[in-house]
Short mmCIF file of N, CA, C and O in Angstrom, two decimals:
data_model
loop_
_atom_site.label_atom_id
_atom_site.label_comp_id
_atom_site.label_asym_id
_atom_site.label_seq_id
_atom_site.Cartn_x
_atom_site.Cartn_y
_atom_site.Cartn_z
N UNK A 75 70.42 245.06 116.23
CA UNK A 75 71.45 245.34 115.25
C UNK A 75 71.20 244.47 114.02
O UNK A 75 70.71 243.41 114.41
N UNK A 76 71.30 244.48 112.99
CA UNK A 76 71.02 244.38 111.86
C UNK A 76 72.27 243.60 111.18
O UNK A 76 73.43 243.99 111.27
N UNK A 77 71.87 242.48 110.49
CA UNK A 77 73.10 241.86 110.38
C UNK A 77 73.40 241.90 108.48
O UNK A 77 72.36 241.83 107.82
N UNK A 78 74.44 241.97 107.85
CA UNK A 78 74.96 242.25 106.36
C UNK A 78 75.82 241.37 106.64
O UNK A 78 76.52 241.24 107.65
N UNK A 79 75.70 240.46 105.19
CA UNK A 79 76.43 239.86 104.48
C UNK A 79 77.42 240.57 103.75
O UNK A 79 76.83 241.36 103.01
N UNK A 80 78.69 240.65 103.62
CA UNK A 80 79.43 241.28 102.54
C UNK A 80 80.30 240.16 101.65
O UNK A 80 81.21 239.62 102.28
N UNK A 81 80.21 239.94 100.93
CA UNK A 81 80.39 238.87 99.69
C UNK A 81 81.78 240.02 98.75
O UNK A 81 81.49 241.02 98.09
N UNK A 82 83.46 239.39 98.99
CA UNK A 82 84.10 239.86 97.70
C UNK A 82 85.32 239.19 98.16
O UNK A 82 85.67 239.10 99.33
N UNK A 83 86.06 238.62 96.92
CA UNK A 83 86.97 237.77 96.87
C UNK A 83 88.05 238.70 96.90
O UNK A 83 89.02 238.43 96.18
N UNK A 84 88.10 240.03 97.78
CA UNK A 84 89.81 240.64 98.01
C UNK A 84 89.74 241.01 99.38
O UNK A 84 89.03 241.97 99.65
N UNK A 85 90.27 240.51 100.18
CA UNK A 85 90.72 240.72 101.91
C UNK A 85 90.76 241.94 102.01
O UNK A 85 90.20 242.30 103.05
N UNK A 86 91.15 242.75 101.43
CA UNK A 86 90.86 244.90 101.79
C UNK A 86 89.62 244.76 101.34
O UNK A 86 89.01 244.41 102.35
N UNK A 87 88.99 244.80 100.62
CA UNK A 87 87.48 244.96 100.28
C UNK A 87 86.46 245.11 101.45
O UNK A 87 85.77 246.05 101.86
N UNK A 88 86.72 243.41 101.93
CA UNK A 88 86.27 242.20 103.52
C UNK A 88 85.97 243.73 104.73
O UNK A 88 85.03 244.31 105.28
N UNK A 89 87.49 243.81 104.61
CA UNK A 89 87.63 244.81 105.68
C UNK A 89 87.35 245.46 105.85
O UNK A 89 86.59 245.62 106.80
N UNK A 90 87.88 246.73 104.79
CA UNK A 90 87.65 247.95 104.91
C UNK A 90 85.80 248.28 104.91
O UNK A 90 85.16 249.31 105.09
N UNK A 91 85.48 247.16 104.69
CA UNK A 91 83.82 247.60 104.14
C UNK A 91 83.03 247.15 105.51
O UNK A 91 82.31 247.97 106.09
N UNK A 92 83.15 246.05 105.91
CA UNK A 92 83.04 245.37 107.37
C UNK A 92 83.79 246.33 108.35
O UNK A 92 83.75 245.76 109.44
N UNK A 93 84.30 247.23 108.46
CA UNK A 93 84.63 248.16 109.28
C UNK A 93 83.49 249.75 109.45
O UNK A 93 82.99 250.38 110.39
N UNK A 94 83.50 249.84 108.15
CA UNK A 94 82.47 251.22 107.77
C UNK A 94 81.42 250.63 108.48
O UNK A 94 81.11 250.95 109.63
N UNK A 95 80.67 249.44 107.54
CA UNK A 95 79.23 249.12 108.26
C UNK A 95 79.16 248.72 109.94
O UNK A 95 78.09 248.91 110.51
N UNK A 96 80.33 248.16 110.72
CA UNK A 96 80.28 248.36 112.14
C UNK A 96 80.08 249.30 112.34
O UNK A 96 78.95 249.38 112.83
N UNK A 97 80.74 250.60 112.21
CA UNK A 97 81.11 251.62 112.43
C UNK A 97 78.90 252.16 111.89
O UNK A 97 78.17 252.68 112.74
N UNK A 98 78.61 252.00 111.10
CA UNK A 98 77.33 252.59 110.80
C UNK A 98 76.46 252.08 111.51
O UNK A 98 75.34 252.60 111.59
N UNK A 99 76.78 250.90 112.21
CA UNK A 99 76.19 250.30 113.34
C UNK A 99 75.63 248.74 112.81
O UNK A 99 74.76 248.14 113.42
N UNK A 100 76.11 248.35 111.91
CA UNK A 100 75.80 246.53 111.20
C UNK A 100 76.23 245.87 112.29
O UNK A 100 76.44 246.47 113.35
N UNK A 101 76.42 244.48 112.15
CA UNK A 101 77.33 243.68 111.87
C UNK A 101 77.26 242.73 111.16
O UNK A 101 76.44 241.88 110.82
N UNK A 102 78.67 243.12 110.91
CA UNK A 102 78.92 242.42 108.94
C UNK A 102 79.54 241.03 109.45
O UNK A 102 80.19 240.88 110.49
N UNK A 103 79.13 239.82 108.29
CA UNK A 103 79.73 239.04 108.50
C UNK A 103 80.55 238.77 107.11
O UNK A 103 80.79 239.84 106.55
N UNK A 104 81.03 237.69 106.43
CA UNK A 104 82.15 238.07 105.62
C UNK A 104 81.99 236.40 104.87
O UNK A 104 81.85 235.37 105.53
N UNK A 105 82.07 236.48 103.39
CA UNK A 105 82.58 235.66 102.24
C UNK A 105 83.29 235.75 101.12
O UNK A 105 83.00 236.69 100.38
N UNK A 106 84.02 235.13 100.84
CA UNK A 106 84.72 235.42 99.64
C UNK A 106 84.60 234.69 98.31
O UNK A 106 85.54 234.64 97.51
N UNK A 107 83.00 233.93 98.02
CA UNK A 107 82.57 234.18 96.48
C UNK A 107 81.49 233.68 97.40
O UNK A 107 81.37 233.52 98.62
N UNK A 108 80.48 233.42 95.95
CA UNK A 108 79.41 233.12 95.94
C UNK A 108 78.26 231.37 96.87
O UNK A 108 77.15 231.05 97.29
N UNK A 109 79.87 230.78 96.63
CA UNK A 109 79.23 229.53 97.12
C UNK A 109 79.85 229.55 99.02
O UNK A 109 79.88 228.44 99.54
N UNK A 110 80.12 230.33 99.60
CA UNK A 110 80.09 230.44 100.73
C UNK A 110 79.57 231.19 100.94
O UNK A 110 78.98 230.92 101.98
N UNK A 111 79.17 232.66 100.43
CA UNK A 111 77.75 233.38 100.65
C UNK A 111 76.82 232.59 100.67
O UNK A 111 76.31 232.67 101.79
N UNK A 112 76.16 231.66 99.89
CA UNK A 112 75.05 230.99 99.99
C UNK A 112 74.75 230.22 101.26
O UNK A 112 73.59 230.05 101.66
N UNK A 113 76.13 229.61 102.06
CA UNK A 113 76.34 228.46 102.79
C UNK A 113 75.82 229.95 103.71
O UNK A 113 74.59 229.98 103.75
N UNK A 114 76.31 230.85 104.25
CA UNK A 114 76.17 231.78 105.29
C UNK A 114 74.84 232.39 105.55
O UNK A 114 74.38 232.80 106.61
N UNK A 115 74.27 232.36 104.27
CA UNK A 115 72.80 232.59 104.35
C UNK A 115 72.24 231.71 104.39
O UNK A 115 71.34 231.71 105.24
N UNK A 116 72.35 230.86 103.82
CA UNK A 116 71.11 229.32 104.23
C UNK A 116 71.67 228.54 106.32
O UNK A 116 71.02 227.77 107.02
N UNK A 117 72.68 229.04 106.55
CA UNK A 117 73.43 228.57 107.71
C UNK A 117 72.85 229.64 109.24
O UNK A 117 72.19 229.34 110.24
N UNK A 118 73.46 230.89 108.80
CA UNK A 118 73.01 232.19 109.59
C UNK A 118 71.89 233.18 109.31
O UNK A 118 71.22 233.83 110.12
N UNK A 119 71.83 233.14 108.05
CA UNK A 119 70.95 234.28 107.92
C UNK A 119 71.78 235.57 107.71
O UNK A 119 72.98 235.75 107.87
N UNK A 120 70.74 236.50 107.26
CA UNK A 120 70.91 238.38 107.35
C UNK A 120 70.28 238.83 106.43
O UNK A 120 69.91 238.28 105.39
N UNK A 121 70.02 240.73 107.10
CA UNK A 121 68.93 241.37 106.59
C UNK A 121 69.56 241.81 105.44
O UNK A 121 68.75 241.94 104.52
N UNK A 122 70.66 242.08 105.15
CA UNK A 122 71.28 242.51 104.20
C UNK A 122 72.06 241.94 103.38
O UNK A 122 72.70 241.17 104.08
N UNK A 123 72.51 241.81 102.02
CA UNK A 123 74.03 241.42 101.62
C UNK A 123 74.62 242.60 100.75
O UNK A 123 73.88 243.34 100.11
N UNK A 124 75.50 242.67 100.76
CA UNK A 124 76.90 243.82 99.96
C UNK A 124 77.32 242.21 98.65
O UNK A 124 77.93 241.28 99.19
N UNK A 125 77.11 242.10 97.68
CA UNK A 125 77.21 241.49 97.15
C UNK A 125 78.77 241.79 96.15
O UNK A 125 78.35 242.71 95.44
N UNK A 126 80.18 241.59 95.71
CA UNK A 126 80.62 241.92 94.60
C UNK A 126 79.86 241.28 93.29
O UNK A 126 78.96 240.48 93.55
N UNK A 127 80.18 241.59 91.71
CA UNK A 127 79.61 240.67 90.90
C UNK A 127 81.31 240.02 90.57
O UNK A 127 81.13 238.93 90.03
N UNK A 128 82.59 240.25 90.68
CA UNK A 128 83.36 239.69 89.77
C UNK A 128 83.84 238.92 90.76
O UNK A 128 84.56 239.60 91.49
N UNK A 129 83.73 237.56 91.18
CA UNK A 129 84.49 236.75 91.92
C UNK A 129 84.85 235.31 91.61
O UNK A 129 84.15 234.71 90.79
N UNK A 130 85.85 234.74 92.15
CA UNK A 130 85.87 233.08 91.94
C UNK A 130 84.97 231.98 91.97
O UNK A 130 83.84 232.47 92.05
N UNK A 131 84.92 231.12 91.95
CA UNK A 131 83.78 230.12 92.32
C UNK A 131 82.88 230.31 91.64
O UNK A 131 82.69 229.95 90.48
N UNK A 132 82.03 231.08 92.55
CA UNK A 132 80.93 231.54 92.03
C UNK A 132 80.34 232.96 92.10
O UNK A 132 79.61 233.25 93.05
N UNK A 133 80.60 233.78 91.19
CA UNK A 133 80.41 235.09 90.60
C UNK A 133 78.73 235.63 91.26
O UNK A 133 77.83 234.83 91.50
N UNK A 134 78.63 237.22 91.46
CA UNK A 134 77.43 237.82 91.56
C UNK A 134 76.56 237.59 91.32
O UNK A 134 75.54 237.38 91.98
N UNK A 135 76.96 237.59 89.64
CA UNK A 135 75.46 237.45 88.98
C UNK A 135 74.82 235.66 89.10
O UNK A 135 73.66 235.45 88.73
N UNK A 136 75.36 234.91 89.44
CA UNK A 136 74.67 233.00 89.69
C UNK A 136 74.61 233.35 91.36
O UNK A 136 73.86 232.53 91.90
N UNK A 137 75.13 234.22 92.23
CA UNK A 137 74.74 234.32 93.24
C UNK A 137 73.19 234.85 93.69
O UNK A 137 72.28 234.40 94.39
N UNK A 138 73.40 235.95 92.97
CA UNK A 138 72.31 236.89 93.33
C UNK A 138 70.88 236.31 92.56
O UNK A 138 69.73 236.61 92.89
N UNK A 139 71.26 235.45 91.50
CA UNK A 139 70.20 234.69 90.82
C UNK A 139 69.80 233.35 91.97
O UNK A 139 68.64 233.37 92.38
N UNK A 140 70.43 232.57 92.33
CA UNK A 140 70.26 231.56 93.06
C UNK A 140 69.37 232.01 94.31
O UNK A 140 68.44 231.33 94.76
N UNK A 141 69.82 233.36 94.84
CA UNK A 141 69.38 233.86 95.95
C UNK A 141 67.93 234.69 95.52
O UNK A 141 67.12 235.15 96.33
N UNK A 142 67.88 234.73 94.77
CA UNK A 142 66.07 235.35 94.35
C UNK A 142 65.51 233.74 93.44
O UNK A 142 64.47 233.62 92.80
N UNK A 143 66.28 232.98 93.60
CA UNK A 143 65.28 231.75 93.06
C UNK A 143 64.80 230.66 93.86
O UNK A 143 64.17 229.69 93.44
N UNK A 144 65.30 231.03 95.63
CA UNK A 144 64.94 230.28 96.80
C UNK A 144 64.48 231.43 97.79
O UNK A 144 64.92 232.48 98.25
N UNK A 145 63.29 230.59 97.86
CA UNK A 145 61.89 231.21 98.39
C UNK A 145 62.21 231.54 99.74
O UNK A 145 61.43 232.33 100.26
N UNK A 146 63.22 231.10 100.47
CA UNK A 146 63.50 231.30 101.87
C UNK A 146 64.55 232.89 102.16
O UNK A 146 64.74 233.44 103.25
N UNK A 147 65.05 233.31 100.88
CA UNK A 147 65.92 233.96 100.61
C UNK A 147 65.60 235.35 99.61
O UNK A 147 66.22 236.41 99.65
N UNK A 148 64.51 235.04 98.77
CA UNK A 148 64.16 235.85 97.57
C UNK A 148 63.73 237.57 97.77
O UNK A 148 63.62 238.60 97.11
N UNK A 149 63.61 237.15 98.84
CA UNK A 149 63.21 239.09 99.41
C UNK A 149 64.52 239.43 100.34
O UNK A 149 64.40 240.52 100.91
N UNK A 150 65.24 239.02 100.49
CA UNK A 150 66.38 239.48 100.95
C UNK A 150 67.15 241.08 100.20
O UNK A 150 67.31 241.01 98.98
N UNK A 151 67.40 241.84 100.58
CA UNK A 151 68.06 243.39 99.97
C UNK A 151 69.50 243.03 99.60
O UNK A 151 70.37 242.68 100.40
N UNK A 152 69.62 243.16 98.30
CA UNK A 152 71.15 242.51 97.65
C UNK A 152 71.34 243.77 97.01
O UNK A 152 70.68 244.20 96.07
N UNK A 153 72.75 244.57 97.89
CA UNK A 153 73.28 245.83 96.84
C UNK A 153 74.23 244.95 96.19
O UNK A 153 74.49 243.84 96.65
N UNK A 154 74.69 245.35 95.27
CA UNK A 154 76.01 244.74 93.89
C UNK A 154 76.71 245.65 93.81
O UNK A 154 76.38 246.83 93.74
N UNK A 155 78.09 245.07 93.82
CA UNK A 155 79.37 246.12 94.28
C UNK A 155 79.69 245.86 92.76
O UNK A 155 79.15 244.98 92.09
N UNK A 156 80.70 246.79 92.29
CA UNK A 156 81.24 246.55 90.95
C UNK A 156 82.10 247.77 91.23
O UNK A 156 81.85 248.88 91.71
N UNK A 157 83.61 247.00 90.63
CA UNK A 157 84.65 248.03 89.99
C UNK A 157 84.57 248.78 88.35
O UNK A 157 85.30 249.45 87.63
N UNK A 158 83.33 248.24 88.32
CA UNK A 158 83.04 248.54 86.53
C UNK A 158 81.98 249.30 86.52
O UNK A 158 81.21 249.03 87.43
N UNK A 159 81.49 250.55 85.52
CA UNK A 159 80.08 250.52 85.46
C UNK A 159 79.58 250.36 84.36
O UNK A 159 78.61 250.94 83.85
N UNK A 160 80.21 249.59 83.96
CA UNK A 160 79.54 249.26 82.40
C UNK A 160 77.94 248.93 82.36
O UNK A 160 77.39 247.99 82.94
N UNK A 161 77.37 249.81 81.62
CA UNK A 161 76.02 249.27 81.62
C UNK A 161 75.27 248.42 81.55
O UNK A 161 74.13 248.42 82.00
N UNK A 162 76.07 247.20 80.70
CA UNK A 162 75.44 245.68 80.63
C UNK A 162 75.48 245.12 82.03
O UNK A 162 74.77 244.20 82.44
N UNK A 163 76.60 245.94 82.88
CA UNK A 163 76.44 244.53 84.23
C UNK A 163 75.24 245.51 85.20
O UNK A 163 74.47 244.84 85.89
N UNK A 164 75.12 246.73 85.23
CA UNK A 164 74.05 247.35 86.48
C UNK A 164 72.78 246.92 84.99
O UNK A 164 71.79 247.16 85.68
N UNK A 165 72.33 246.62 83.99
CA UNK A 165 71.34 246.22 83.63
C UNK A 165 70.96 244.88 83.75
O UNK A 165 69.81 244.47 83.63
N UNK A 166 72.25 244.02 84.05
CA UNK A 166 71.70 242.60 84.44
C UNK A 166 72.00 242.91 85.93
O UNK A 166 72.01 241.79 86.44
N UNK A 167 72.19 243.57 86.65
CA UNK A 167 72.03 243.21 87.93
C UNK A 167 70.01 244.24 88.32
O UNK A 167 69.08 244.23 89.13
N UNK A 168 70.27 244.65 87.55
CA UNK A 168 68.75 245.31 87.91
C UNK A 168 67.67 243.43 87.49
O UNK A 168 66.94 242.72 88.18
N UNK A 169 68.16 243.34 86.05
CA UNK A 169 67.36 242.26 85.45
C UNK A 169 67.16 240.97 86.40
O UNK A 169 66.12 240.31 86.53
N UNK A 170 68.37 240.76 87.00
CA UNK A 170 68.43 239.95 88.00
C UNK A 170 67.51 239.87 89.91
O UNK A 170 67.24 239.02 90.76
N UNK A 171 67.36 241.47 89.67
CA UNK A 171 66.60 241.65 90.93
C UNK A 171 67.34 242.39 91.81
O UNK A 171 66.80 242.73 92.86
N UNK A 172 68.40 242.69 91.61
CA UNK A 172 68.78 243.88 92.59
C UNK A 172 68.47 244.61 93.61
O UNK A 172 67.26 244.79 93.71
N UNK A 173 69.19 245.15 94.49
CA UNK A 173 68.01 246.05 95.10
C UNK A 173 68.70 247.51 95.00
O UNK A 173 68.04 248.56 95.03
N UNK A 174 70.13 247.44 94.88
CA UNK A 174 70.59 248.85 93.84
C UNK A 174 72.02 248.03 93.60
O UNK A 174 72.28 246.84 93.72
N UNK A 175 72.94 249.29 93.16
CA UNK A 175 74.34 249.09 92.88
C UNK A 175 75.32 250.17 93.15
O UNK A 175 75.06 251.36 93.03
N UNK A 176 76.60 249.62 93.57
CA UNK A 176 77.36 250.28 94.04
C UNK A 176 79.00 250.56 93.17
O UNK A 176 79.82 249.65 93.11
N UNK A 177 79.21 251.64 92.69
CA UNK A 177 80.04 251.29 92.28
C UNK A 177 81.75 251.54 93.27
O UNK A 177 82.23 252.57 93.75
N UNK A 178 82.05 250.75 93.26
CA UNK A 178 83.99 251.04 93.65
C UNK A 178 84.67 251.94 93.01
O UNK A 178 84.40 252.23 91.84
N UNK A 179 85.51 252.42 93.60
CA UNK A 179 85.51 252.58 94.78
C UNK A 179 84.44 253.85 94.99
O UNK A 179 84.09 254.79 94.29
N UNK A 180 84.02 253.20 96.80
CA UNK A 180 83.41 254.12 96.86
C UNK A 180 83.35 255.09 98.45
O UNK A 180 84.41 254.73 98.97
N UNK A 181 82.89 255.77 99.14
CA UNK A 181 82.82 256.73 99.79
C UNK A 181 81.82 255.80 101.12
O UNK A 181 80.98 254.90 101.08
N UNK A 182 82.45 256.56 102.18
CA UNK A 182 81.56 256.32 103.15
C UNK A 182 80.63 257.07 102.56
O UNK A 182 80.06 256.42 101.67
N UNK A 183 80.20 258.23 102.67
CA UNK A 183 79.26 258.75 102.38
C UNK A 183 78.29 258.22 101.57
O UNK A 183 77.09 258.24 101.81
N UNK A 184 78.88 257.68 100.48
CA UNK A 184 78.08 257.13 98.90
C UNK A 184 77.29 255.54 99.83
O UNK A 184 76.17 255.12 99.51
N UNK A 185 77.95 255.02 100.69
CA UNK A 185 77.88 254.28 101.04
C UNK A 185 76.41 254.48 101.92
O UNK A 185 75.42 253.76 101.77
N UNK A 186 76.46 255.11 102.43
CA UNK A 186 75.47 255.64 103.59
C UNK A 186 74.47 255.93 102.85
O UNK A 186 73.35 255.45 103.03
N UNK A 187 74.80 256.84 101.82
CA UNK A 187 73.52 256.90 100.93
C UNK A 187 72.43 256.01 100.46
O UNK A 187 71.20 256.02 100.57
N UNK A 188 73.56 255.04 99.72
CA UNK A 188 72.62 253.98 99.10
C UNK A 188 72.16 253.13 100.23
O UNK A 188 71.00 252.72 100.33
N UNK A 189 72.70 252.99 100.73
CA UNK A 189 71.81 252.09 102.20
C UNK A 189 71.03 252.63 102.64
O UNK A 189 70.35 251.82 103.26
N UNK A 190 70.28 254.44 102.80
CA UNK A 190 69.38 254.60 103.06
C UNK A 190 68.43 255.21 102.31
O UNK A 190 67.49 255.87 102.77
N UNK A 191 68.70 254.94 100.84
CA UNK A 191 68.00 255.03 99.41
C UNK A 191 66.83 253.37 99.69
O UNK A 191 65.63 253.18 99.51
N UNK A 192 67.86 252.58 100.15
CA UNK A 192 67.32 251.70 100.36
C UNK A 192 65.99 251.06 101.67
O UNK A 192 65.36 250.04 101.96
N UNK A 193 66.23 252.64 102.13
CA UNK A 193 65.42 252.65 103.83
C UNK A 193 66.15 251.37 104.77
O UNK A 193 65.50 250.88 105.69
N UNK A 194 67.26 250.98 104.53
CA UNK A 194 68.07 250.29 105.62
C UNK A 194 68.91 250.85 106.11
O UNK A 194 69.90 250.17 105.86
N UNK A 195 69.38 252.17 106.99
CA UNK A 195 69.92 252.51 108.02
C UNK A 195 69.71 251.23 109.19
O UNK A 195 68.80 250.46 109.47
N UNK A 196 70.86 251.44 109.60
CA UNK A 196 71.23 250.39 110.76
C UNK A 196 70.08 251.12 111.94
O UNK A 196 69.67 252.28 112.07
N UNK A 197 69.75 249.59 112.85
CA UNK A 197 69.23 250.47 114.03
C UNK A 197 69.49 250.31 115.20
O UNK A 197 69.03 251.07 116.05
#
């Protein structure tokens, strides 16, 4: 089983999203900004993260940068959640290294998709 990070500073987010990916066959483990995502990956590990970009502490975009600037971490698959799609943030999240983006709300389905756009279906 395949383990995802899901990174977003709103408790329905946590859930509802950590429920789908059980349900798709993950298991999700759970942070709510950036500087306890980091602690969870340098601590546990996982093949995946569900990243938000707008959070406390420490926001997406210094996350997802920190996490492609340590070599133990840098190939890791980081989707970026966003309630926005403004083009400046999916162009710095591409610029940043991405591995796609998601926008909110969104669909199991949409969900399923991009995870296997990404060739990570659960196994």
């Amino acid at each position: 089983m395949r383990n995802v990070l899901v990174v977003d500073d709103q408790a329905s987010n946590l859930v509802g999203l950590s429920r789908i990916l059980a349900f798709l066959g993950f298991e999700p483990t759970t942070a709510t900004n950036g500087v306890e995502a980091l602690a969870a990956l340098r601590t546990h590990g996982a093949d995946l993260v569900l990243l938000d970009i707008s959070m406390p502490v420490m926001g997406g975009f210094e996350t997802l940068s920190t996490i492609r600037a340590d070599p133990k971490l840098n190939a890791l698959p980081v989707l970026m959640v966003s309630g926005t799609d403004d083009e400046t943030q999916i162009d710095r999240c591409r610029e940043l290294g991405a591995s796609g983006f998601l926008l909110k709300p969104f669909t199991f389905d949409e969900l399923e998709r991009k995870l296997r756009a990404l060739d990570y279906a659960a196994e």
